[in-house]
Coordinates of C-alpha atoms in Angstrom, one line a residue:
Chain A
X1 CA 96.5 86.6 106.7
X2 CA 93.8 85.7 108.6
X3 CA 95.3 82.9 110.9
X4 CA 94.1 80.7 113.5
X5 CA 91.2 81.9 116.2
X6 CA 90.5 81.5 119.7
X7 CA 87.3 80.0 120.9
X8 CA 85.3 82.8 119.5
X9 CA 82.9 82.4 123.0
X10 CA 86.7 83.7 124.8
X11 CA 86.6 86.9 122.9
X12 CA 83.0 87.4 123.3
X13 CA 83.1 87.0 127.0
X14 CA 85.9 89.4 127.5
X15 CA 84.1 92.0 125.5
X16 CA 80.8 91.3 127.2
X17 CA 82.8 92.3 130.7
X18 CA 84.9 94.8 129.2
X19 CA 81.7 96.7 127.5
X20 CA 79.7 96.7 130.6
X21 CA 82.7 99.0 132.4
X22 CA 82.1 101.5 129.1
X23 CA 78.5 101.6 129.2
X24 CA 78.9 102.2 133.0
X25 CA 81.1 105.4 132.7
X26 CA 78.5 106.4 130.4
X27 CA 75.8 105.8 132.2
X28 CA 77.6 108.0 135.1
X29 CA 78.2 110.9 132.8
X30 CA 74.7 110.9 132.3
X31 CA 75.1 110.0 128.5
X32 CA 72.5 108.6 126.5
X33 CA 71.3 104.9 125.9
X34 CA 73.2 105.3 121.9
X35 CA 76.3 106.9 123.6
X36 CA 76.2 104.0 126.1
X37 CA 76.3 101.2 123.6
X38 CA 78.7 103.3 121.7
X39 CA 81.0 103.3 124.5
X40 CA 80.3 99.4 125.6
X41 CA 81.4 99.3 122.0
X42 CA 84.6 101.1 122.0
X43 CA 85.4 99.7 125.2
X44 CA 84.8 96.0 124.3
X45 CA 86.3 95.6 121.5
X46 CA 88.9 98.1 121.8
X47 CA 91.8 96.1 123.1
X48 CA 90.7 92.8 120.9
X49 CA 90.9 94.9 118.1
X50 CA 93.9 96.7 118.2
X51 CA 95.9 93.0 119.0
X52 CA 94.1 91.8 115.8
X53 CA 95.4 95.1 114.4
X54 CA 99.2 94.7 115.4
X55 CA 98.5 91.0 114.4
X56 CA 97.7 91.8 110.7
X57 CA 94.2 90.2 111.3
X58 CA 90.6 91.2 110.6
X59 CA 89.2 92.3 113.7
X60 CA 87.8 89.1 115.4
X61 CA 84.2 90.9 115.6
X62 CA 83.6 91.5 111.8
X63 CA 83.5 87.9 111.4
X64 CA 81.3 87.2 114.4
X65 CA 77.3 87.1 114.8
X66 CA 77.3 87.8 118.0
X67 CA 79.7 90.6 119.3
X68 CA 77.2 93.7 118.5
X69 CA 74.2 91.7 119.9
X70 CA 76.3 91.0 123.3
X71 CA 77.0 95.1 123.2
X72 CA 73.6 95.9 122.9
X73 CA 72.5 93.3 125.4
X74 CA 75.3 95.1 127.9
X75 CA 74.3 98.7 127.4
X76 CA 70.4 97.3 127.6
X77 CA 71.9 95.9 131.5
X78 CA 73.4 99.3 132.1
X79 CA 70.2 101.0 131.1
X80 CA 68.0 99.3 132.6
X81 CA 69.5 98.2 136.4
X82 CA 69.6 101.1 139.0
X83 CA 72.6 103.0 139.0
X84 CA 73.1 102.5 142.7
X85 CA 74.3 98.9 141.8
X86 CA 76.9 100.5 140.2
X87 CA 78.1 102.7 142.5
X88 CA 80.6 101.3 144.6
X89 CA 83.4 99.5 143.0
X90 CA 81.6 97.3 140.8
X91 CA 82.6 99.1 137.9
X92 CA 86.4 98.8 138.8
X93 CA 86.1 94.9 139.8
X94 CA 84.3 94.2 135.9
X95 CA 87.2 96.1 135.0
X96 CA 89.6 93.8 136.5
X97 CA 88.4 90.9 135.0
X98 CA 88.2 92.6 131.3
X99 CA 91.9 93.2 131.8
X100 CA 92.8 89.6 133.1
X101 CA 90.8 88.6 130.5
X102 CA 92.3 90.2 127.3
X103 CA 96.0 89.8 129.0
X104 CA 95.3 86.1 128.7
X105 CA 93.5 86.0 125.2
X106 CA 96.3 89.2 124.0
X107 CA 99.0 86.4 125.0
X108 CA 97.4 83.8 123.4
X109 CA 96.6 85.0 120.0
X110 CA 99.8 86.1 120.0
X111 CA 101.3 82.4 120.1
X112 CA 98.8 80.8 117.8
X113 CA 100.3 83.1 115.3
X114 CA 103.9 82.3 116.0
X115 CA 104.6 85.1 117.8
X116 CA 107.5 84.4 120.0
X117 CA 107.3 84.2 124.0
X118 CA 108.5 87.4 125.0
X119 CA 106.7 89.5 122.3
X120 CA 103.5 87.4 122.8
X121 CA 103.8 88.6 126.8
X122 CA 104.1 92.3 125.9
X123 CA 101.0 91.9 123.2
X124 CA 99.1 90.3 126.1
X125 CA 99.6 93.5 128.6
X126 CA 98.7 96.0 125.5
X127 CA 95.5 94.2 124.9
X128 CA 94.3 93.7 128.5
X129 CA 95.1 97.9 128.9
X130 CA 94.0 99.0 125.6
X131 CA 90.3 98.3 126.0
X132 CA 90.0 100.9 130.0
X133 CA 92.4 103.1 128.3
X134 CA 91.0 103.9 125.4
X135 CA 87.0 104.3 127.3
X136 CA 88.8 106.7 129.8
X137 CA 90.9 108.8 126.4
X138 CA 87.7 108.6 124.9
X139 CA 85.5 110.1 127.9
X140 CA 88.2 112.3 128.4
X141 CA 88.7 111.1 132.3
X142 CA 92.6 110.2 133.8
X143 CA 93.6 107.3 132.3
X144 CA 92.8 104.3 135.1
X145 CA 97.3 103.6 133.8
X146 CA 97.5 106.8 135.9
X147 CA 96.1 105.5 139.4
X148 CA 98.7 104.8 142.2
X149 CA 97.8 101.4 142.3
X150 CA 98.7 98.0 140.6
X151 CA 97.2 98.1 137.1
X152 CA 99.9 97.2 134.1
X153 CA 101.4 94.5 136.8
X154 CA 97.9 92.6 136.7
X155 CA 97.9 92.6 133.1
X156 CA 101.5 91.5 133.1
X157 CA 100.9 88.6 135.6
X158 CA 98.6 87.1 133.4
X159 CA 99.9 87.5 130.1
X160 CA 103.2 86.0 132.0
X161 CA 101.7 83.0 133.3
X162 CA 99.8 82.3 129.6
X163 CA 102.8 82.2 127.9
X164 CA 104.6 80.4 130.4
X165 CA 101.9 77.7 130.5
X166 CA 102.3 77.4 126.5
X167 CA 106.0 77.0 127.1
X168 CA 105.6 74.6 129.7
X169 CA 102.9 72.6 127.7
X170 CA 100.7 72.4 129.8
X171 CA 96.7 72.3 128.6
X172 CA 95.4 75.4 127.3
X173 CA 92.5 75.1 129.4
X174 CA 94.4 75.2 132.5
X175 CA 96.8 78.0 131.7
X176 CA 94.3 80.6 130.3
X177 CA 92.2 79.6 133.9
X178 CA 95.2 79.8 135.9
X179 CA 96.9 83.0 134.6
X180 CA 93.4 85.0 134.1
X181 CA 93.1 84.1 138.0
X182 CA 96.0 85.6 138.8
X183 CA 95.5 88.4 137.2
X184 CA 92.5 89.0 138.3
X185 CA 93.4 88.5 142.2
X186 CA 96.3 90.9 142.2
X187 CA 93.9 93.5 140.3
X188 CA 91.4 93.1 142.9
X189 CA 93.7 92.7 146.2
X190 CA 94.8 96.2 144.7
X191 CA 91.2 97.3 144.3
X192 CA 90.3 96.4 148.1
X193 CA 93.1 97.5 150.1
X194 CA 94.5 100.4 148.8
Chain B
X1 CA 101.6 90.5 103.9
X2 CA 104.4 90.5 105.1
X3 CA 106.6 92.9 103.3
X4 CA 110.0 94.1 103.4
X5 CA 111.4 95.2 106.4
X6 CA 113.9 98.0 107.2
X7 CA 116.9 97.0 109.2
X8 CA 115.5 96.0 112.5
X9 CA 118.4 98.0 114.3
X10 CA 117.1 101.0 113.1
X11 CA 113.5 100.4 114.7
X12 CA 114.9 99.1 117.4
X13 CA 117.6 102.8 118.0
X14 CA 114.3 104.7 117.4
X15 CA 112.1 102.6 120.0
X16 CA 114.8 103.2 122.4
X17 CA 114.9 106.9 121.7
X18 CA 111.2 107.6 122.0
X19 CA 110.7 104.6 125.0
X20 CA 112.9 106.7 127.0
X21 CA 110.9 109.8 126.8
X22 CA 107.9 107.5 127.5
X23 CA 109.4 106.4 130.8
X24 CA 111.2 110.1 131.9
X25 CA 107.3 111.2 131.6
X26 CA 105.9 108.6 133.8
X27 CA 109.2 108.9 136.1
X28 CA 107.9 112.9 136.4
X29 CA 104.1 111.7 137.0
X30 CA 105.6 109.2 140.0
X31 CA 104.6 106.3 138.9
X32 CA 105.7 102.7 139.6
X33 CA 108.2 100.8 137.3
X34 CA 105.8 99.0 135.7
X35 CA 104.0 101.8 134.6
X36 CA 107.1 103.6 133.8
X37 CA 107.7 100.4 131.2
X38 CA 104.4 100.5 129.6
X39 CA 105.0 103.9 129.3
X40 CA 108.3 103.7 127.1
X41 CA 106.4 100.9 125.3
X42 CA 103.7 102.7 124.1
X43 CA 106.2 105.9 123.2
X44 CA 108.3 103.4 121.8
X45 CA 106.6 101.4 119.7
X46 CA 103.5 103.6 118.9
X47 CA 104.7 105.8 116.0
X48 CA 106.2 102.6 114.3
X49 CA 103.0 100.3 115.3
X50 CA 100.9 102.8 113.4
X51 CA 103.4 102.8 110.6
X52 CA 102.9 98.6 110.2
X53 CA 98.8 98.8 110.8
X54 CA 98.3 101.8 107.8
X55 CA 100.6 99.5 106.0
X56 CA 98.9 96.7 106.5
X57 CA 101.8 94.7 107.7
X58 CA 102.2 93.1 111.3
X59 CA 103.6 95.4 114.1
X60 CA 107.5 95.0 113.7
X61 CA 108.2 94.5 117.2
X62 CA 106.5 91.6 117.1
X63 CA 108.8 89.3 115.4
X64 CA 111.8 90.7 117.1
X65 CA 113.4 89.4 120.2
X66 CA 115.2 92.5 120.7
X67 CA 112.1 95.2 121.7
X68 CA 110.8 93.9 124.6
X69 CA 114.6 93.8 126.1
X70 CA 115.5 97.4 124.6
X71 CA 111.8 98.3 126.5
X72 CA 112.6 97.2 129.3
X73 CA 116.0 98.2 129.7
X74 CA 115.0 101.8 128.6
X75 CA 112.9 101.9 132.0
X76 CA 115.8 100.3 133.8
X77 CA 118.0 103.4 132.8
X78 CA 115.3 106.2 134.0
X79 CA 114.2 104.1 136.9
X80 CA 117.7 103.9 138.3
X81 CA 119.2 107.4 137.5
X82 CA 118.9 110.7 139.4
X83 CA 115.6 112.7 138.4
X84 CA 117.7 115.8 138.3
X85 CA 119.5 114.3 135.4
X86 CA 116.6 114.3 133.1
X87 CA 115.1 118.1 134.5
X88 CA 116.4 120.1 131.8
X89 CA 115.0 119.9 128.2
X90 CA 116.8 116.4 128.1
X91 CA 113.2 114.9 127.8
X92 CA 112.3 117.2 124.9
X93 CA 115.6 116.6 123.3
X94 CA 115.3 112.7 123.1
X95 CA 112.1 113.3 121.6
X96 CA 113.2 115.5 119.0
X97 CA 115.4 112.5 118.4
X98 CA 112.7 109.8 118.7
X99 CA 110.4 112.5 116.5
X100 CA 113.1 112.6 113.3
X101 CA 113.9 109.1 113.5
X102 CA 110.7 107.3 112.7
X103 CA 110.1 110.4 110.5
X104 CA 112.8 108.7 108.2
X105 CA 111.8 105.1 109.3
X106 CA 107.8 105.5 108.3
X107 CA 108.4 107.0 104.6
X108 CA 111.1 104.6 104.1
X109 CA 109.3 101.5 104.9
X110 CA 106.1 103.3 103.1
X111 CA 108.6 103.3 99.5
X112 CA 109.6 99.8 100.5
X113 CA 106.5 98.8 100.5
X114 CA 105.6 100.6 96.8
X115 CA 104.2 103.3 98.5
X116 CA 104.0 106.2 96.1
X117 CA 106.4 109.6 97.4
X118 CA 103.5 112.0 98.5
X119 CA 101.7 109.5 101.0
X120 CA 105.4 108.0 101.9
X121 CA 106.0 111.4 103.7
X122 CA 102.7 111.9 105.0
X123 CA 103.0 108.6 106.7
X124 CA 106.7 109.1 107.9
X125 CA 104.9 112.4 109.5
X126 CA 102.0 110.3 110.8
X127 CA 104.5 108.0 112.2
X128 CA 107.1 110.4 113.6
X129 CA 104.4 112.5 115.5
X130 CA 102.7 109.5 116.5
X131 CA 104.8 108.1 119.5
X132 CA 104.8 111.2 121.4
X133 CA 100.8 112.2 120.6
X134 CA 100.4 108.7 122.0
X135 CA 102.5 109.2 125.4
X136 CA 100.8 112.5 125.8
X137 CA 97.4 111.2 125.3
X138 CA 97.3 108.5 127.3
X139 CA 99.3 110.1 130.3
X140 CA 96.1 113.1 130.1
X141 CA 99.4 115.7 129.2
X142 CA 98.4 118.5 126.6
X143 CA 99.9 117.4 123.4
X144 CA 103.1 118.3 122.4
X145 CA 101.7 119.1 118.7
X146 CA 99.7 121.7 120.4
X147 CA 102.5 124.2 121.6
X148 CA 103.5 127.3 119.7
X149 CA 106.6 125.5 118.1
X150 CA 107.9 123.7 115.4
X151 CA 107.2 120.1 115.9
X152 CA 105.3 118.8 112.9
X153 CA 107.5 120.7 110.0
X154 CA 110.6 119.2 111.2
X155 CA 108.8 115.3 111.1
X156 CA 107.7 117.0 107.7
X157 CA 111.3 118.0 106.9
X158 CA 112.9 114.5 107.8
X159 CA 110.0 112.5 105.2
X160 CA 110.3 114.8 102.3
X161 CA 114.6 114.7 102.7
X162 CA 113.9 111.1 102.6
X163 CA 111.8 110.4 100.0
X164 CA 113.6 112.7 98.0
X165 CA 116.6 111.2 98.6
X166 CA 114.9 107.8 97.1
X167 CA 113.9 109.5 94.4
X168 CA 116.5 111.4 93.7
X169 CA 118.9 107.7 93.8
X170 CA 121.2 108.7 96.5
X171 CA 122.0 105.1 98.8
X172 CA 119.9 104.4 101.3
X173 CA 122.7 105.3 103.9
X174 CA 123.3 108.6 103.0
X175 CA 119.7 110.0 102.6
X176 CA 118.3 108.9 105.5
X177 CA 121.4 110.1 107.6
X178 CA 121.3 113.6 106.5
X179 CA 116.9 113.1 105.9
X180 CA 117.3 112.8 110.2
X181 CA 119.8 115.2 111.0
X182 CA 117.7 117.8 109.5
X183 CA 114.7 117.2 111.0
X184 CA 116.7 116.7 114.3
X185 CA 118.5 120.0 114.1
X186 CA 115.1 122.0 112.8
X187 CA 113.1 120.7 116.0
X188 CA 116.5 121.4 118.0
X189 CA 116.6 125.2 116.6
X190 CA 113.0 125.1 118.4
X191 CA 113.8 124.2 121.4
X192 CA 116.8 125.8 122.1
X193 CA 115.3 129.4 120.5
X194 CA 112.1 129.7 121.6
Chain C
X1 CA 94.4 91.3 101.0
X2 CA 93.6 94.2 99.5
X3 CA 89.9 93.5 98.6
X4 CA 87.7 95.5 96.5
X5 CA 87.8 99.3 96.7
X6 CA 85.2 102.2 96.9
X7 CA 85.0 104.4 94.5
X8 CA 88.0 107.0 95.6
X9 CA 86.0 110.0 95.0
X10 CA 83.9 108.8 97.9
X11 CA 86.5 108.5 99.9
X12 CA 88.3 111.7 99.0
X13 CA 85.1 113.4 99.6
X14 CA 84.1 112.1 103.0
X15 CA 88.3 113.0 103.3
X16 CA 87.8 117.0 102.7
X17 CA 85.1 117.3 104.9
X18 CA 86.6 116.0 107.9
X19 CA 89.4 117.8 107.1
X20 CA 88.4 120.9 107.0
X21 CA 87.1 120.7 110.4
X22 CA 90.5 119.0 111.7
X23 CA 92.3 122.5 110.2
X24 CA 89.3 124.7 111.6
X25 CA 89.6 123.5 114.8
X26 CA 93.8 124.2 114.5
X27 CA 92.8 127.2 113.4
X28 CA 90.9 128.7 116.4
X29 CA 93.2 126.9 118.5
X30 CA 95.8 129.6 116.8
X31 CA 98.0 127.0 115.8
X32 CA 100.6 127.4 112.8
X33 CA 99.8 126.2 108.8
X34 CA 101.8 123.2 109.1
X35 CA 100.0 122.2 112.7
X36 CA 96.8 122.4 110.6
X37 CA 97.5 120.7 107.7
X38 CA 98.4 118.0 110.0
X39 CA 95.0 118.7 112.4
X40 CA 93.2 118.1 108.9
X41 CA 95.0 115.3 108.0
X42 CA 94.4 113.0 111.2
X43 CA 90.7 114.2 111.2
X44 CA 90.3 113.6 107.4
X45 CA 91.9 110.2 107.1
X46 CA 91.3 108.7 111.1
X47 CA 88.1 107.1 110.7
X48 CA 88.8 105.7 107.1
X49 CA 92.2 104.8 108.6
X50 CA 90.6 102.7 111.1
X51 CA 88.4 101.4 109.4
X52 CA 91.0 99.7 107.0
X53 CA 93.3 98.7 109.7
X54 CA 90.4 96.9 111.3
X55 CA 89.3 95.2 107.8
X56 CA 92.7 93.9 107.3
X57 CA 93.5 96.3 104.4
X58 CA 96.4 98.8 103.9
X59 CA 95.1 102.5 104.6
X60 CA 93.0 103.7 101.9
X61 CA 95.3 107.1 101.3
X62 CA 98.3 104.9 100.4
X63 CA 97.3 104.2 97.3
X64 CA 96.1 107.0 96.7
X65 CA 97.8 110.3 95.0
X66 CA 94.7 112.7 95.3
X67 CA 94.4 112.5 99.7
X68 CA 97.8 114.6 100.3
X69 CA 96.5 117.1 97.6
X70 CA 92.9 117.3 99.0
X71 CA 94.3 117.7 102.7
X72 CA 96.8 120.3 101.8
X73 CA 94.7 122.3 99.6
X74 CA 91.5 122.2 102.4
X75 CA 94.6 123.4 105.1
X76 CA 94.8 126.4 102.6
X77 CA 90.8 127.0 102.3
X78 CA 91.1 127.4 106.0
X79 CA 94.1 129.5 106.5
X80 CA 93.2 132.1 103.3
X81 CA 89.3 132.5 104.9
X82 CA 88.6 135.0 107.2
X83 CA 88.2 133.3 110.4
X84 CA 84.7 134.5 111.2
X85 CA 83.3 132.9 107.8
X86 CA 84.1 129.7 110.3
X87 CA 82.7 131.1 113.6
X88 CA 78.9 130.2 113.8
X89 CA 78.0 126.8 113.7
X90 CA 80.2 125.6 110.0
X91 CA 82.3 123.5 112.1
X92 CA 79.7 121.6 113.1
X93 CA 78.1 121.4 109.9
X94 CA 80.8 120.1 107.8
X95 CA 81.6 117.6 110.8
X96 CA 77.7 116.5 110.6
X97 CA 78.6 116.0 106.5
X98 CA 81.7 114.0 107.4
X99 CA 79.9 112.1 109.9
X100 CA 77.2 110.6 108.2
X101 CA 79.8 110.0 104.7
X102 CA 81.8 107.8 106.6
X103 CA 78.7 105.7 108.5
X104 CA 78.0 105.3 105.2
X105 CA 81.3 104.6 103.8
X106 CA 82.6 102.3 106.5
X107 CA 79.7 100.1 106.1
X108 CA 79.4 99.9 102.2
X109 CA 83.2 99.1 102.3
X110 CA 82.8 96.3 105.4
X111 CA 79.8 94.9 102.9
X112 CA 82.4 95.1 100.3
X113 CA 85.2 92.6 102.2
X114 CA 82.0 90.0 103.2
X115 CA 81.2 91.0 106.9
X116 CA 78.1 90.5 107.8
X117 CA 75.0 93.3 107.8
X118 CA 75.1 93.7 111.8
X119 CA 78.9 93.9 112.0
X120 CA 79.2 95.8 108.8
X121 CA 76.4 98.6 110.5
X122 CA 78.5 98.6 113.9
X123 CA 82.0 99.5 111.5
X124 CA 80.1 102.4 110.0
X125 CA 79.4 103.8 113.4
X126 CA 82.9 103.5 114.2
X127 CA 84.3 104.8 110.9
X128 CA 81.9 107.7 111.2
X129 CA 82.5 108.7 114.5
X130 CA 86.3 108.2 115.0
X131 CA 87.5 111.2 113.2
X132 CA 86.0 113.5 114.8
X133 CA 87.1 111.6 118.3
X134 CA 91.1 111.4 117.4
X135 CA 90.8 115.2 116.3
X136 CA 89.0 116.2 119.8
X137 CA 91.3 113.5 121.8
X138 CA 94.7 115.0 120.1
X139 CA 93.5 118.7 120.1
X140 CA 92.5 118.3 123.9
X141 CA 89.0 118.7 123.5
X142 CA 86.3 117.4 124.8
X143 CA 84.9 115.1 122.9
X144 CA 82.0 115.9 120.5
X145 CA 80.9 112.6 121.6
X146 CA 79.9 113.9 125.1
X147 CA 77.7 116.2 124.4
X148 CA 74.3 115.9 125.5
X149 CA 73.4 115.8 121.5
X150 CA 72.6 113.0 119.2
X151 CA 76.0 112.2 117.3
X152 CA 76.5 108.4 117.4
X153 CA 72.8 108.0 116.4
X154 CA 73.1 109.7 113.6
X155 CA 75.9 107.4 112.5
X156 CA 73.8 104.7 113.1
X157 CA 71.2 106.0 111.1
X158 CA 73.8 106.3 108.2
X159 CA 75.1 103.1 108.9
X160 CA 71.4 101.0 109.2
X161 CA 70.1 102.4 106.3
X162 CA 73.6 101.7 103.9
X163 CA 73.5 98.1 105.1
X164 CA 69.6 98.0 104.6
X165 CA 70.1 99.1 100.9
X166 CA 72.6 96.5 99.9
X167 CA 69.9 93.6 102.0
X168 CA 67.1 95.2 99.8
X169 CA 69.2 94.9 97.0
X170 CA 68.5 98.4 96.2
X171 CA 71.2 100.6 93.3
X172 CA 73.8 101.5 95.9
X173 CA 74.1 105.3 94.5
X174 CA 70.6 105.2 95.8
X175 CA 70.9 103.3 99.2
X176 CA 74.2 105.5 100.0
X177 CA 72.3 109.1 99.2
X178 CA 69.8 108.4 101.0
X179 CA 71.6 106.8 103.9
X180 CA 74.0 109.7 103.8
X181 CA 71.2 112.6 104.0
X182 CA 69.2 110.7 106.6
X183 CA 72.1 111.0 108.7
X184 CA 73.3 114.1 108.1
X185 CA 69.5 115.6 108.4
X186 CA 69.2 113.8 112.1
X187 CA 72.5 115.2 112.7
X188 CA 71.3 118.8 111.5
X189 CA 68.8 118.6 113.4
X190 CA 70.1 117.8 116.6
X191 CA 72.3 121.2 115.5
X192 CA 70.0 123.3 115.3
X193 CA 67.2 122.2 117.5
X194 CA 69.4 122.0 120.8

């Protein structure tokens, strides 16, 4: 079953934002440039992936051109900027919109393949956390699920509002902007005042 | 492919069973509610999420409307109970429950799906251990497969009771009944003798 | 979809390597026989696991009636051996083997189901690598990815060559062993030069 796709530019851009937080933890455990990609990798495609794997899909970036280049062309930015760019939050704020974004696209898959409401929400909230969860598992650093701060409640908000725009028919276009907004803003209002 | 499926209660008593541990975890870790209920999702639907993806099949919880409920009102219970309650070994207890459960649930669905007996039970293994490796991982705990006691043998015990209870012809009902009560009483025996 | 296959002995092969660094690392962990076999299991059949899961296929083991054998019967090469056969640096070797058999493995087989050579390469890095992550991740370990060492490159290696084999329409016994030693060689040498 392969089923229906998302705009495959969607998935790539959630992966591009997602793999730059990966190649950043990398780059801050002083890993080098093939460990960075490898973790842009892991953590770009992670939570995509394992939606497409509780789907009973083909990972979306096997049949895509241009997921590894967009990796490569993320760890290249991490390499190559100075690490002071990175220092303050910016890494945590590229995380937020990773998980807004793959809370939104989670969700949305989810409905194109019939998946009902509720279920579809929950599948939106695994995919946006999969992705941070499994870099920080991986790097072996607390799980970012493990902060005392707003996190799975972002990720819910948007996958929320995505299926609630579906059920409310309202243009695709809007909803996915709408709901990866929200997300996003209560990530980020939870980022800056904390 | 789709397959066929086991009865969806049965997922569904041993979602509940291991969500619960999911959320008495994060409950112990203080975190929010939210977290707590991503927490008993994970747990919950882990080991059997596993189970579907080896399979090849889509995620059961998926296309039920029941899991997302049973999920959340798993974290209702150990949000609005007394801490004290859950102290004891009660936490270790559910799992062993959780633990023998989707021991009998992953080789049964692995038979159903024309799996031969020997990898049946090692995926009802895979799949009872999985939920609680998961919970562990994610929350940065030491794994629970990693302390000196029987924990793996009695997921073992549970499979190979009920894939010789396919085998062997007995209904369905009866094997699987007695496949988890051994594997239920033998992690039990651990706990309470150790 | 099931697709087309590898030959199993491949599989099985790249299987008993990993696996006996899954039961090795039990074993100096001082865990029990039946904690091993399932330490050897996860590490032998995680990364061609994953792999499947992320092709769309059913695991490769299910269908298989020689993996349970080969993962009990490497849990008993590593309980019967005196421990200090294992001390020095074996672990590492037999994970460089494993390593660079599943790069090579994980791509052939992504060539195999029609991805694309770039994709295909980046699967192989995953297939090779994640074994040996889930066995560190589970155990508690840090990672073997962490190390200041080259690991993933090797995998790439593995994985580049494989894919350039089947572009160059080279015999693929001959595009695999020489992928496969190439890796394992940069691998060794990253061992023993550190």
């Amino acid at each position: 079953m392969i089923g229906p796709a998302l705009p495959p530019f969607l998935d790539l851009a959630g992966t591009a934002i997602f793999a730059l937080t990966g190649a950043l933890l990398a780059a801050r455990l002083r890993q080098t440039f093939v460990t960075m990609a490898f973790f842009a990798l892991v953590t770009g495609v992670g939570g995509g992936s394992l939606r497409d794997m509780l789907l009973g899909a083909p990972a979306f970036w096997l049949h895509s051109p241009w997921v590894a280049a967009v990796i490569f062309a993320t760890a290249l930015v991490a390499w190559f900027t100075p690490r002071r760019w990175w220092d303050n939050e910016l890494l945590e704020w590229a995380d937020a919109m990773g998980l807004a974004a793959f809370a939104v696209l989670g969700a949305a898959k989810a409905l194109a393949f019939g998946v009902a409401p509720l279920p579809a929400a929950v599948l939106g909230i695994v995919t946006g956390c999969a992705g941070g969860v499994i870099r920080d598992v991986i790097a072996g650093e607390p799980s970012i699920l493990m902060r005392p701060e707003l996190y799975v409640t972002a990720a819910a908000l948007s996958a929320i509002l995505t299926v609630g725009g579906e059920v409310a028919g309202l243009p695709a276009v809007i909803a996915w902007s709408v709901a990866w907004a929200a997300g996003f803003a209560l990530r980020g209002t939870a980022i800056r005042w904390r």
